[in-house]
Each structure stands twice: as structure tokens, then as C-alpha cells.
Amino acid sequence: MNGEVRIGDGVVPKHEQLRVLLAETIARDFAPGDAFPSERRLCLDHGVSRVTVRAAVGELERDGLLTRVRGKGTYVAARTARSRLHLASFHDDMRRLGLTPTTVVLEVALTTGPPEAVRALGQGPDGRCWHLRRLRVADGVPMSIDDAWYDAEQVPDLDVHDLSGSVYGILQEHYRLPIDRAEQTVAAQQADEASAVLLGIPAGHPILVFDRTSSSGDRPVEYTVSRYRGDRYELHMSLDRSWA
């Protein structure tokens, strides 16, 4: 750990500054199973209170980066990406978890969308879509295959942009279509042969399939089907009892 790194006052809360710093340190300097420094050590290294350290470490536990062993201490967890159910790009999500994201663009084509994409985007019978197919990778490990469709009238010339980064950023900056709402379902399936080859897993291996329609205000902008490795990706959510 770098004892010279300090957390300062600012707009970003101290525990969030520390969480980001520790996530980067875990990705760079630690391997799964390594013992993690104690709360006291982290307080001394970063000049923060124990309350701040506990909040940051708790977030890293919920993100699946650390695990506590009762009576023994805190250890670096196996590198399974644990995502919360929130609206974020793949790149932002992986960076938050301390993983290095990369994207391989497999296909960009102007085509007629499949029926489910046409319905989700509210297109007419003559509507045309950009179909973007990408392989998403985290720390060099294939994580998911994303098939996304965009209404070509809303995003003309999508293919001229660098699609290996955040498409959400492109939608906001170039088309004034910030993604601020989405409807999503998740289902467990078995990987077909083509998906298995790209993900580096055996055919029939469990995967999570995300079906999502993303919107900018009231305008549907993107329909996506993402296939995630079941052994490398999991979801975290907080639940409250509703007294409806």
C-alpha cells in the first residue's frame, strides 16, 4: 500500500475517494486470497477515520472485491464481477469494481431489426437499425457478448464513431440522447456453441441473459441483449420490505 496517498476534503465523500483508491490498488497489487491490510493500517496510510475506512471496505465487500473471514481478517476475493442493479455503461461498471475493461467490436451493420428490437424501439415496418455486436472483456477475461440495436434515424452515421468505448457517452455527446432510464429482465440460460466460443466456456455452461430497453426521457434509444458468463458475473441488490 502507498502510505503517501491521502484522502482530502472535496465534493466526493472521503469514503468514496478511499473506495476508488482501494479498488485500484486491489486490481494492481493484490491476487485473490491475499490478506488485506487492517482497518488500523488503512487509517494510518490514508489519514482517515475508522468510520471512513469501514464505509469504504463495506462497499468493496458488497462489490465482491473483498471478503471477511470471521476471526481471521479481510481477504481479496476471487475476481468475480459483482454488479449492482443500476444504470451504467459496462466500462463504468468494470472500472468501479477495479477491473480494466476492453471491448472488441465484432460487427456494425445497418439492417432491419429483429421483431423484439422493432417493438422496443417503436419503429414502423420500414424502420432501419444499427446492429452493434461487441465482446466485453475485463482484466483480459471475456465477460459478455452484447447485441444492441439503435434506430438509424435517431443515430445516423453511428458507424463513424469509436464503438470500442462507451456508446452511452457517444449517445449523449454526439446525439444529445443521454440514457437516463431502462427496463431490464434477467434470465438464466445455457450458452449456445457460438456464444461459448467467444466467451471461452464450454457449450451448455450457465450464462445470464440481460434483455434491456434503454431510453432518453420518453424516447426508446437502445435495445440490447447481453450474455454474461455465469462464473464471472453476479448481481447484487438491496431489498427493503414493502408494506403496500
PDB file of N, CA and C in Angstrom, residues 138-236:
ATOM      1  N   ALA A 138     -12.945  -8.007 -19.241  1.00  0.00           N
ATOM      2  CA  ALA A 138     -12.499  -7.357 -18.011  1.00  0.00           C
ATOM      3  C   ALA A 138     -11.239  -8.048 -17.508  1.00  0.00           C
ATOM      4  N   ASP A 139     -10.175  -7.274 -17.325  1.00  0.00           N
ATOM      5  CA  ASP A 139      -8.874  -7.831 -16.920  1.00  0.00           C
ATOM      6  C   ASP A 139      -8.450  -8.983 -17.823  1.00  0.00           C
ATOM      7  N   GLY A 140      -8.714  -8.854 -19.116  1.00  0.00           N
ATOM      8  CA  GLY A 140      -8.290  -9.848 -20.091  1.00  0.00           C
ATOM      9  C   GLY A 140      -9.173 -11.074 -20.186  1.00  0.00           C
ATOM     10  N   VAL A 141     -10.243 -11.130 -19.396  1.00  0.00           N
ATOM     11  CA  VAL A 141     -11.131 -12.299 -19.389  1.00  0.00           C
ATOM     12  C   VAL A 141     -12.438 -11.943 -20.093  1.00  0.00           C
ATOM     13  N   PRO A 142     -12.873 -12.717 -21.100  1.00  0.00           N
ATOM     14  CA  PRO A 142     -14.169 -12.447 -21.741  1.00  0.00           C
ATOM     15  C   PRO A 142     -15.287 -12.463 -20.707  1.00  0.00           C
ATOM     16  N   MET A 143     -16.112 -11.422 -20.729  1.00  0.00           N
ATOM     17  CA  MET A 143     -17.157 -11.286 -19.732  1.00  0.00           C
ATOM     18  C   MET A 143     -18.553 -11.411 -20.332  1.00  0.00           C
ATOM     19  N   SER A 144     -18.773 -10.766 -21.493  1.00  0.00           N
ATOM     20  CA  SER A 144     -20.111 -10.803 -22.073  1.00  0.00           C
ATOM     21  C   SER A 144     -20.064 -10.554 -23.571  1.00  0.00           C
ATOM     22  N   ILE A 145     -21.150 -10.945 -24.228  1.00  0.00           N
ATOM     23  CA  ILE A 145     -21.401 -10.608 -25.628  1.00  0.00           C
ATOM     24  C   ILE A 145     -22.636  -9.726 -25.640  1.00  0.00           C
ATOM     25  N   ASP A 146     -22.514  -8.547 -26.235  1.00  0.00           N
ATOM     26  CA  ASP A 146     -23.628  -7.605 -26.297  1.00  0.00           C
ATOM     27  C   ASP A 146     -24.106  -7.443 -27.735  1.00  0.00           C
ATOM     28  N   ASP A 147     -25.385  -7.655 -27.944  1.00  0.00           N
ATOM     29  CA  ASP A 147     -26.025  -7.339 -29.218  1.00  0.00           C
ATOM     30  C   ASP A 147     -26.972  -6.179 -28.972  1.00  0.00           C
ATOM     31  N   ALA A 148     -26.711  -5.046 -29.627  1.00  0.00           N
ATOM     32  CA  ALA A 148     -27.522  -3.850 -29.419  1.00  0.00           C
ATOM     33  C   ALA A 148     -28.042  -3.329 -30.743  1.00  0.00           C
ATOM     34  N   TRP A 149     -29.258  -2.777 -30.695  1.00  0.00           N
ATOM     35  CA  TRP A 149     -29.874  -2.185 -31.879  1.00  0.00           C
ATOM     36  C   TRP A 149     -30.277  -0.753 -31.558  1.00  0.00           C
ATOM     37  N   TYR A 150     -30.041   0.159 -32.537  1.00  0.00           N
ATOM     38  CA  TYR A 150     -30.354   1.571 -32.395  1.00  0.00           C
ATOM     39  C   TYR A 150     -31.113   2.039 -33.635  1.00  0.00           C
ATOM     40  N   ASP A 151     -32.139   2.845 -33.434  1.00  0.00           N
ATOM     41  CA  ASP A 151     -32.904   3.398 -34.545  1.00  0.00           C
ATOM     42  C   ASP A 151     -31.982   4.279 -35.393  1.00  0.00           C
ATOM     43  N   ALA A 152     -31.829   3.926 -36.675  1.00  0.00           N
ATOM     44  CA  ALA A 152     -30.893   4.642 -37.543  1.00  0.00           C
ATOM     45  C   ALA A 152     -31.294   6.097 -37.754  1.00  0.00           C
ATOM     46  N   GLU A 153     -32.575   6.411 -37.629  1.00  0.00           N
ATOM     47  CA  GLU A 153     -32.997   7.805 -37.773  1.00  0.00           C
ATOM     48  C   GLU A 153     -32.536   8.650 -36.598  1.00  0.00           C
ATOM     49  N   GLN A 154     -32.460   8.059 -35.438  1.00  0.00           N
ATOM     50  CA  GLN A 154     -32.021   8.794 -34.243  1.00  0.00           C
ATOM     51  C   GLN A 154     -30.512   8.964 -34.213  1.00  0.00           C
ATOM     52  N   VAL A 155     -29.782   7.964 -34.701  1.00  0.00           N
ATOM     53  CA  VAL A 155     -28.315   7.991 -34.602  1.00  0.00           C
ATOM     54  C   VAL A 155     -27.693   7.738 -35.979  1.00  0.00           C
ATOM     55  N   PRO A 156     -27.860   8.656 -36.920  1.00  0.00           N
ATOM     56  CA  PRO A 156     -27.241   8.474 -38.240  1.00  0.00           C
ATOM     57  C   PRO A 156     -25.720   8.432 -38.123  1.00  0.00           C
ATOM     58  N   ASP A 157     -25.102   7.665 -38.998  1.00  0.00           N
ATOM     59  CA  ASP A 157     -23.642   7.580 -39.041  1.00  0.00           C
ATOM     60  C   ASP A 157     -23.036   7.087 -37.728  1.00  0.00           C
ATOM     61  N   LEU A 158     -23.751   6.226 -37.026  1.00  0.00           N
ATOM     62  CA  LEU A 158     -23.197   5.674 -35.779  1.00  0.00           C
ATOM     63  C   LEU A 158     -21.882   4.959 -36.033  1.00  0.00           C
ATOM     64  N   ASP A 159     -21.748   4.378 -37.222  1.00  0.00           N
ATOM     65  CA  ASP A 159     -20.564   3.561 -37.525  1.00  0.00           C
ATOM     66  C   ASP A 159     -19.278   4.376 -37.674  1.00  0.00           C
ATOM     67  N   VAL A 160     -19.365   5.713 -37.757  1.00  0.00           N
ATOM     68  CA  VAL A 160     -18.137   6.505 -37.901  1.00  0.00           C
ATOM     69  C   VAL A 160     -17.461   6.742 -36.551  1.00  0.00           C
ATOM     70  N   HIS A 161     -18.143   6.410 -35.461  1.00  0.00           N
ATOM     71  CA  HIS A 161     -17.596   6.657 -34.130  1.00  0.00           C
ATOM     72  C   HIS A 161     -16.785   5.457 -33.636  1.00  0.00           C
ATOM     73  N   ASP A 162     -15.942   5.715 -32.646  1.00  0.00           N
ATOM     74  CA  ASP A 162     -15.188   4.647 -31.989  1.00  0.00           C
ATOM     75  C   ASP A 162     -16.125   3.915 -31.041  1.00  0.00           C
ATOM     76  N   LEU A 163     -16.542   2.724 -31.420  1.00  0.00           N
ATOM     77  CA  LEU A 163     -17.528   1.967 -30.662  1.00  0.00           C
ATOM     78  C   LEU A 163     -16.889   0.977 -29.695  1.00  0.00           C
ATOM     79  N   SER A 164     -15.586   1.096 -29.508  1.00  0.00           N
ATOM     80  CA  SER A 164     -14.904   0.215 -28.547  1.00  0.00           C
ATOM     81  C   SER A 164     -14.918   0.798 -27.143  1.00  0.00           C
ATOM     82  N   GLY A 165     -15.464   2.005 -26.999  1.00  0.00           N
ATOM     83  CA  GLY A 165     -15.593   2.625 -25.684  1.00  0.00           C
ATOM     84  C   GLY A 165     -17.049   2.654 -25.251  1.00  0.00           C
ATOM     85  N   SER A 166     -17.437   3.716 -24.578  1.00  0.00           N
ATOM     86  CA  SER A 166     -18.789   3.834 -24.057  1.00  0.00           C
ATOM     87  C   SER A 166     -19.726   4.393 -25.122  1.00  0.00           C
ATOM     88  N   VAL A 167     -20.677   3.582 -25.576  1.00  0.00           N
ATOM     89  CA  VAL A 167     -21.676   4.062 -26.518  1.00  0.00           C
ATOM     90  C   VAL A 167     -22.598   5.075 -25.837  1.00  0.00           C
ATOM     91  N   TYR A 168     -22.832   4.896 -24.531  1.00  0.00           N
ATOM     92  CA  TYR A 168     -23.662   5.868 -23.811  1.00  0.00           C
ATOM     93  C   TYR A 168     -23.050   7.266 -23.898  1.00  0.00           C
ATOM     94  N   GLY A 169     -21.730   7.341 -23.834  1.00  0.00           N
ATOM     95  CA  GLY A 169     -21.057   8.626 -23.980  1.00  0.00           C
ATOM     96  C   GLY A 169     -21.272   9.218 -25.364  1.00  0.00           C
ATOM     97  N   ILE A 170     -21.205   8.377 -26.390  1.00  0.00           N
ATOM     98  CA  ILE A 170     -21.439   8.831 -27.775  1.00  0.00           C
ATOM     99  C   ILE A 170     -22.868   9.322 -27.932  1.00  0.00           C
ATOM    100  N   LEU A 171     -23.823   8.571 -27.386  1.00  0.00           N
ATOM    101  CA  LEU A 171     -25.223   8.967 -27.499  1.00  0.00           C
ATOM    102  C   LEU A 171     -25.461  10.328 -26.859  1.00  0.00           C
ATOM    103  N   GLN A 172     -24.814  10.579 -25.739  1.00  0.00           N
ATOM    104  CA  GLN A 172     -25.012  11.847 -25.039  1.00  0.00           C
ATOM    105  C   GLN A 172     -24.299  12.990 -25.737  1.00  0.00           C
ATOM    106  N   GLU A 173     -23.040  12.775 -26.107  1.00  0.00           N
ATOM    107  CA  GLU A 173     -22.219  13.871 -26.615  1.00  0.00           C
ATOM    108  C   GLU A 173     -22.531  14.227 -28.069  1.00  0.00           C
ATOM    109  N   HIS A 174     -22.818  13.224 -28.905  1.00  0.00           N
ATOM    110  CA  HIS A 174     -22.979  13.480 -30.335  1.00  0.00           C
ATOM    111  C   HIS A 174     -24.434  13.542 -30.789  1.00  0.00           C
ATOM    112  N   TYR A 175     -25.322  12.865 -30.051  1.00  0.00           N
ATOM    113  CA  TYR A 175     -26.717  12.812 -30.496  1.00  0.00           C
ATOM    114  C   TYR A 175     -27.683  13.447 -29.490  1.00  0.00           C
ATOM    115  N   ARG A 176     -27.154  13.982 -28.398  1.00  0.00           N
ATOM    116  CA  ARG A 176     -27.975  14.599 -27.359  1.00  0.00           C
ATOM    117  C   ARG A 176     -29.060  13.645 -26.862  1.00  0.00           C
ATOM    118  N   LEU A 177     -28.665  12.399 -26.652  1.00  0.00           N
ATOM    119  CA  LEU A 177     -29.584  11.370 -26.175  1.00  0.00           C
ATOM    120  C   LEU A 177     -29.006  10.703 -24.926  1.00  0.00           C
ATOM    121  N   PRO A 178     -28.946  11.424 -23.808  1.00  0.00           N
ATOM    122  CA  PRO A 178     -28.423  10.798 -22.589  1.00  0.00           C
ATOM    123  C   PRO A 178     -29.359   9.687 -22.103  1.00  0.00           C
ATOM    124  N   ILE A 179     -28.789   8.546 -21.816  1.00  0.00           N
ATOM    125  CA  ILE A 179     -29.590   7.424 -21.317  1.00  0.00           C
ATOM    126  C   ILE A 179     -29.856   7.640 -19.834  1.00  0.00           C
ATOM    127  N   ASP A 180     -31.137   7.776 -19.477  1.00  0.00           N
ATOM    128  CA  ASP A 180     -31.471   8.035 -18.081  1.00  0.00           C
ATOM    129  C   ASP A 180     -32.537   7.086 -17.523  1.00  0.00           C
ATOM    130  N   ARG A 181     -32.946   6.112 -18.313  1.00  0.00           N
ATOM    131  CA  ARG A 181     -33.970   5.180 -17.835  1.00  0.00           C
ATOM    132  C   ARG A 181     -33.866   3.881 -18.619  1.00  0.00           C
ATOM    133  N   ALA A 182     -34.170   2.754 -17.989  1.00  0.00           N
ATOM    134  CA  ALA A 182     -34.131   1.470 -18.687  1.00  0.00           C
ATOM    135  C   ALA A 182     -35.072   0.481 -18.022  1.00  0.00           C
ATOM    136  N   GLU A 183     -35.593  -0.422 -18.829  1.00  0.00           N
ATOM    137  CA  GLU A 183     -36.365  -1.565 -18.355  1.00  0.00           C
ATOM    138  C   GLU A 183     -35.567  -2.813 -18.705  1.00  0.00           C
ATOM    139  N   GLN A 184     -35.380  -3.698 -17.727  1.00  0.00           N
ATOM    140  CA  GLN A 184     -34.483  -4.840 -17.926  1.00  0.00           C
ATOM    141  C   GLN A 184     -35.029  -6.094 -17.271  1.00  0.00           C
ATOM    142  N   THR A 185     -34.835  -7.216 -17.947  1.00  0.00           N
ATOM    143  CA  THR A 185     -35.109  -8.522 -17.358  1.00  0.00           C
ATOM    144  C   THR A 185     -33.833  -9.351 -17.431  1.00  0.00           C
ATOM    145  N   VAL A 186     -33.712 -10.288 -16.497  1.00  0.00           N
ATOM    146  CA  VAL A 186     -32.541 -11.170 -16.444  1.00  0.00           C
ATOM    147  C   VAL A 186     -33.031 -12.611 -16.360  1.00  0.00           C
ATOM    148  N   ALA A 187     -32.428 -13.482 -17.157  1.00  0.00           N
ATOM    149  CA  ALA A 187     -32.798 -14.896 -17.153  1.00  0.00           C
ATOM    150  C   ALA A 187     -31.538 -15.753 -17.211  1.00  0.00           C
ATOM    151  N   ALA A 188     -31.617 -16.927 -16.627  1.00  0.00           N
ATOM    152  CA  ALA A 188     -30.518 -17.894 -16.695  1.00  0.00           C
ATOM    153  C   ALA A 188     -30.730 -18.808 -17.897  1.00  0.00           C
ATOM    154  N   GLN A 189     -29.684 -19.016 -18.665  1.00  0.00           N
ATOM    155  CA  GLN A 189     -29.742 -19.896 -19.825  1.00  0.00           C
ATOM    156  C   GLN A 189     -28.447 -20.700 -19.905  1.00  0.00           C
ATOM    157  N   GLN A 190     -28.406 -21.579 -20.901  1.00  0.00           N
ATOM    158  CA  GLN A 190     -27.179 -22.307 -21.209  1.00  0.00           C
ATOM    159  C   GLN A 190     -26.562 -21.711 -22.467  1.00  0.00           C
ATOM    160  N   ALA A 191     -25.253 -21.593 -22.479  1.00  0.00           N
ATOM    161  CA  ALA A 191     -24.567 -20.981 -23.607  1.00  0.00           C
ATOM    162  C   ALA A 191     -24.673 -21.862 -24.845  1.00  0.00           C
ATOM    163  N   ASP A 192     -25.075 -21.254 -25.963  1.00  0.00           N
ATOM    164  CA  ASP A 192     -25.030 -21.993 -27.223  1.00  0.00           C
ATOM    165  C   ASP A 192     -23.583 -22.074 -27.693  1.00  0.00           C
ATOM    166  N   GLU A 193     -23.348 -22.829 -28.743  1.00  0.00           N
ATOM    167  CA  GLU A 193     -21.973 -23.093 -29.158  1.00  0.00           C
ATOM    168  C   GLU A 193     -21.248 -21.826 -29.584  1.00  0.00           C
ATOM    169  N   ALA A 194     -21.931 -20.949 -30.342  1.00  0.00           N
ATOM    170  CA  ALA A 194     -21.286 -19.729 -30.831  1.00  0.00           C
ATOM    171  C   ALA A 194     -20.917 -18.803 -29.671  1.00  0.00           C
ATOM    172  N   SER A 195     -21.827 -18.643 -28.728  1.00  0.00           N
ATOM    173  CA  SER A 195     -21.539 -17.792 -27.573  1.00  0.00           C
ATOM    174  C   SER A 195     -20.423 -18.392 -26.720  1.00  0.00           C
ATOM    175  N   ALA A 196     -20.440 -19.707 -26.567  1.00  0.00           N
ATOM    176  CA  ALA A 196     -19.429 -20.380 -25.746  1.00  0.00           C
ATOM    177  C   ALA A 196     -18.027 -20.156 -26.296  1.00  0.00           C
ATOM    178  N   VAL A 197     -17.886 -20.200 -27.618  1.00  0.00           N
ATOM    179  CA  VAL A 197     -16.570 -19.991 -28.233  1.00  0.00           C
ATOM    180  C   VAL A 197     -16.049 -18.589 -27.913  1.00  0.00           C
ATOM    181  N   LEU A 198     -16.908 -17.581 -28.060  1.00  0.00           N
ATOM    182  CA  LEU A 198     -16.486 -16.204 -27.803  1.00  0.00           C
ATOM    183  C   LEU A 198     -16.174 -15.963 -26.327  1.00  0.00           C
ATOM    184  N   LEU A 199     -16.933 -16.590 -25.444  1.00  0.00           N
ATOM    185  CA  LEU A 199     -16.744 -16.366 -24.012  1.00  0.00           C
ATOM    186  C   LEU A 199     -15.680 -17.276 -23.396  1.00  0.00           C
ATOM    187  N   GLY A 200     -15.203 -18.244 -24.172  1.00  0.00           N
ATOM    188  CA  GLY A 200     -14.166 -19.137 -23.653  1.00  0.00           C
ATOM    189  C   GLY A 200     -14.670 -20.116 -22.624  1.00  0.00           C
ATOM    190  N   ILE A 201     -15.903 -20.606 -22.811  1.00  0.00           N
ATOM    191  CA  ILE A 201     -16.510 -21.555 -21.882  1.00  0.00           C
ATOM    192  C   ILE A 201     -17.066 -22.736 -22.666  1.00  0.00           C
ATOM    193  N   PRO A 202     -17.356 -23.859 -22.008  1.00  0.00           N
ATOM    194  CA  PRO A 202     -17.958 -24.990 -22.727  1.00  0.00           C
ATOM    195  C   PRO A 202     -19.394 -24.677 -23.132  1.00  0.00           C
ATOM    196  N   ALA A 203     -19.819 -25.237 -24.249  1.00  0.00           N
ATOM    197  CA  ALA A 203     -21.228 -25.127 -24.642  1.00  0.00           C
ATOM    198  C   ALA A 203     -22.094 -25.725 -23.530  1.00  0.00           C
ATOM    199  N   GLY A 204     -23.206 -25.102 -23.247  1.00  0.00           N
ATOM    200  CA  GLY A 204     -24.082 -25.539 -22.159  1.00  0.00           C
ATOM    201  C   GLY A 204     -23.746 -24.941 -20.821  1.00  0.00           C
ATOM    202  N   HIS A 205     -22.642 -24.185 -20.744  1.00  0.00           N
ATOM    203  CA  HIS A 205     -22.250 -23.528 -19.496  1.00  0.00           C
ATOM    204  C   HIS A 205     -23.300 -22.486 -19.121  1.00  0.00           C
ATOM    205  N   PRO A 206     -23.596 -22.291 -17.822  1.00  0.00           N
ATOM    206  CA  PRO A 206     -24.616 -21.309 -17.441  1.00  0.00           C
ATOM    207  C   PRO A 206     -24.193 -19.877 -17.759  1.00  0.00           C
ATOM    208  N   ILE A 207     -25.130 -19.115 -18.303  1.00  0.00           N
ATOM    209  CA  ILE A 207     -24.919 -17.699 -18.568  1.00  0.00           C
ATOM    210  C   ILE A 207     -26.140 -16.920 -18.075  1.00  0.00           C
ATOM    211  N   LEU A 208     -25.945 -15.630 -17.857  1.00  0.00           N
ATOM    212  CA  LEU A 208     -27.035 -14.721 -17.525  1.00  0.00           C
ATOM    213  C   LEU A 208     -27.347 -13.888 -18.765  1.00  0.00           C
ATOM    214  N   VAL A 209     -28.606 -13.839 -19.132  1.00  0.00           N
ATOM    215  CA  VAL A 209     -29.020 -13.092 -20.321  1.00  0.00           C
ATOM    216  C   VAL A 209     -29.834 -11.878 -19.884  1.00  0.00           C
ATOM    217  N   PHE A 210     -29.339 -10.700 -20.231  1.00  0.00           N
ATOM    218  CA  PHE A 210     -29.990  -9.433 -19.906  1.00  0.00           C
ATOM    219  C   PHE A 210     -30.710  -8.917 -21.151  1.00  0.00           C
ATOM    220  N   ASP A 211     -31.972  -8.613 -21.008  1.00  0.00           N
ATOM    221  CA  ASP A 211     -32.789  -8.054 -22.084  1.00  0.00           C
ATOM    222  C   ASP A 211     -33.193  -6.652 -21.630  1.00  0.00           C
ATOM    223  N   ARG A 212     -32.689  -5.613 -22.326  1.00  0.00           N
ATOM    224  CA  ARG A 212     -32.875  -4.260 -21.816  1.00  0.00           C
ATOM    225  C   ARG A 212     -33.262  -3.282 -22.908  1.00  0.00           C
ATOM    226  N   THR A 213     -34.227  -2.430 -22.603  1.00  0.00           N
ATOM    227  CA  THR A 213     -34.585  -1.291 -23.440  1.00  0.00           C
ATOM    228  C   THR A 213     -34.214  -0.026 -22.681  1.00  0.00           C
ATOM    229  N   SER A 214     -33.326   0.776 -23.268  1.00  0.00           N
ATOM    230  CA  SER A 214     -32.840   1.989 -22.618  1.00  0.00           C
ATOM    231  C   SER A 214     -33.410   3.205 -23.324  1.00  0.00           C
ATOM    232  N   SER A 215     -33.741   4.215 -22.536  1.00  0.00           N
ATOM    233  CA  SER A 215     -34.423   5.387 -23.073  1.00  0.00           C
ATOM    234  C   SER A 215     -33.737   6.676 -22.655  1.00  0.00           C
ATOM    235  N   SER A 216     -33.965   7.701 -23.450  1.00  0.00           N
ATOM    236  CA  SER A 216     -33.578   9.060 -23.120  1.00  0.00           C
ATOM    237  C   SER A 216     -34.872   9.843 -22.929  1.00  0.00           C
ATOM    238  N   GLY A 217     -35.211  10.143 -21.689  1.00  0.00           N
ATOM    239  CA  GLY A 217     -36.540  10.689 -21.419  1.00  0.00           C
ATOM    240  C   GLY A 217     -37.583   9.653 -21.780  1.00  0.00           C
ATOM    241  N   ASP A 218     -38.512  10.026 -22.647  1.00  0.00           N
ATOM    242  CA  ASP A 218     -39.552   9.097 -23.086  1.00  0.00           C
ATOM    243  C   ASP A 218     -39.234   8.425 -24.410  1.00  0.00           C
ATOM    244  N   ARG A 219     -38.047   8.646 -24.950  1.00  0.00           N
ATOM    245  CA  ARG A 219     -37.693   8.094 -26.259  1.00  0.00           C
ATOM    246  C   ARG A 219     -36.865   6.828 -26.098  1.00  0.00           C
ATOM    247  N   PRO A 220     -37.350   5.665 -26.525  1.00  0.00           N
ATOM    248  CA  PRO A 220     -36.502   4.469 -26.524  1.00  0.00           C
ATOM    249  C   PRO A 220     -35.369   4.640 -27.523  1.00  0.00           C
ATOM    250  N   VAL A 221     -34.152   4.360 -27.083  1.00  0.00           N
ATOM    251  CA  VAL A 221     -32.967   4.620 -27.898  1.00  0.00           C
ATOM    252  C   VAL A 221     -32.213   3.339 -28.231  1.00  0.00           C
ATOM    253  N   GLU A 222     -32.196   2.398 -27.289  1.00  0.00           N
ATOM    254  CA  GLU A 222     -31.347   1.213 -27.451  1.00  0.00           C
ATOM    255  C   GLU A 222     -32.100  -0.021 -26.977  1.00  0.00           C
ATOM    256  N   TYR A 223     -32.008  -1.077 -27.764  1.00  0.00           N
ATOM    257  CA  TYR A 223     -32.476  -2.396 -27.315  1.00  0.00           C
ATOM    258  C   TYR A 223     -31.265  -3.319 -27.311  1.00  0.00           C
ATOM    259  N   THR A 224     -31.011  -3.961 -26.185  1.00  0.00           N
ATOM    260  CA  THR A 224     -29.793  -4.761 -26.022  1.00  0.00           C
ATOM    261  C   THR A 224     -30.103  -6.135 -25.434  1.00  0.00           C
ATOM    262  N   VAL A 225     -29.420  -7.142 -25.965  1.00  0.00           N
ATOM    263  CA  VAL A 225     -29.386  -8.468 -25.360  1.00  0.00           C
ATOM    264  C   VAL A 225     -27.923  -8.768 -25.017  1.00  0.00           C
ATOM    265  N   SER A 226     -27.637  -8.936 -23.733  1.00  0.00           N
ATOM    266  CA  SER A 226     -26.269  -9.196 -23.267  1.00  0.00           C
ATOM    267  C   SER A 226     -26.206 -10.579 -22.646  1.00  0.00           C
ATOM    268  N   ARG A 227     -25.173 -11.330 -23.008  1.00  0.00           N
ATOM    269  CA  ARG A 227     -24.972 -12.683 -22.486  1.00  0.00           C
ATOM    270  C   ARG A 227     -23.696 -12.699 -21.643  1.00  0.00           C
ATOM    271  N   TYR A 228     -23.864 -12.842 -20.327  1.00  0.00           N
ATOM    272  CA  TYR A 228     -22.747 -12.791 -19.386  1.00  0.00           C
ATOM    273  C   TYR A 228     -22.386 -14.189 -18.880  1.00  0.00           C
ATOM    274  N   ARG A 229     -21.103 -14.418 -18.695  1.00  0.00           N
ATOM    275  CA  ARG A 229     -20.644 -15.668 -18.077  1.00  0.00           C
ATOM    276  C   ARG A 229     -21.169 -15.786 -16.660  1.00  0.00           C
ATOM    277  N   GLY A 230     -21.798 -16.925 -16.368  1.00  0.00           N
ATOM    278  CA  GLY A 230     -22.337 -17.130 -15.033  1.00  0.00           C
ATOM    279  C   GLY A 230     -21.275 -17.317 -13.967  1.00  0.00           C
ATOM    280  N   ASP A 231     -20.062 -17.707 -14.372  1.00  0.00           N
ATOM    281  CA  ASP A 231     -18.993 -17.930 -13.397  1.00  0.00           C
ATOM    282  C   ASP A 231     -18.148 -16.687 -13.166  1.00  0.00           C
ATOM    283  N   ARG A 232     -18.420 -15.606 -13.893  1.00  0.00           N
ATOM    284  CA  ARG A 232     -17.612 -14.403 -13.774  1.00  0.00           C
ATOM    285  C   ARG A 232     -18.425 -13.159 -13.433  1.00  0.00           C
ATOM    286  N   TYR A 233     -19.722 -13.307 -13.367  1.00  0.00           N
ATOM    287  CA  TYR A 233     -20.562 -12.127 -13.181  1.00  0.00           C
ATOM    288  C   TYR A 233     -21.726 -12.484 -12.291  1.00  0.00           C
ATOM    289  N   GLU A 234     -21.999 -11.609 -11.333  1.00  0.00           N
ATOM    290  CA  GLU A 234     -23.147 -11.809 -10.465  1.00  0.00           C
ATOM    291  C   GLU A 234     -23.766 -10.458 -10.135  1.00  0.00           C
ATOM    292  N   LEU A 235     -24.999 -10.485  -9.673  1.00  0.00           N
ATOM    293  CA  LEU A 235     -25.735  -9.271  -9.364  1.00  0.00           C
ATOM    294  C   LEU A 235     -25.879  -9.110  -7.858  1.00  0.00           C
ATOM    295  N   HIS A 236     -25.808  -7.876  -7.424  1.00  0.00           N
ATOM    296  CA  HIS A 236     -26.041  -7.550  -6.018  1.00  0.00           C
ATOM    297  C   HIS A 236     -27.187  -6.557  -5.945  1.00  0.00           C
TER     298      HIS A 236
END
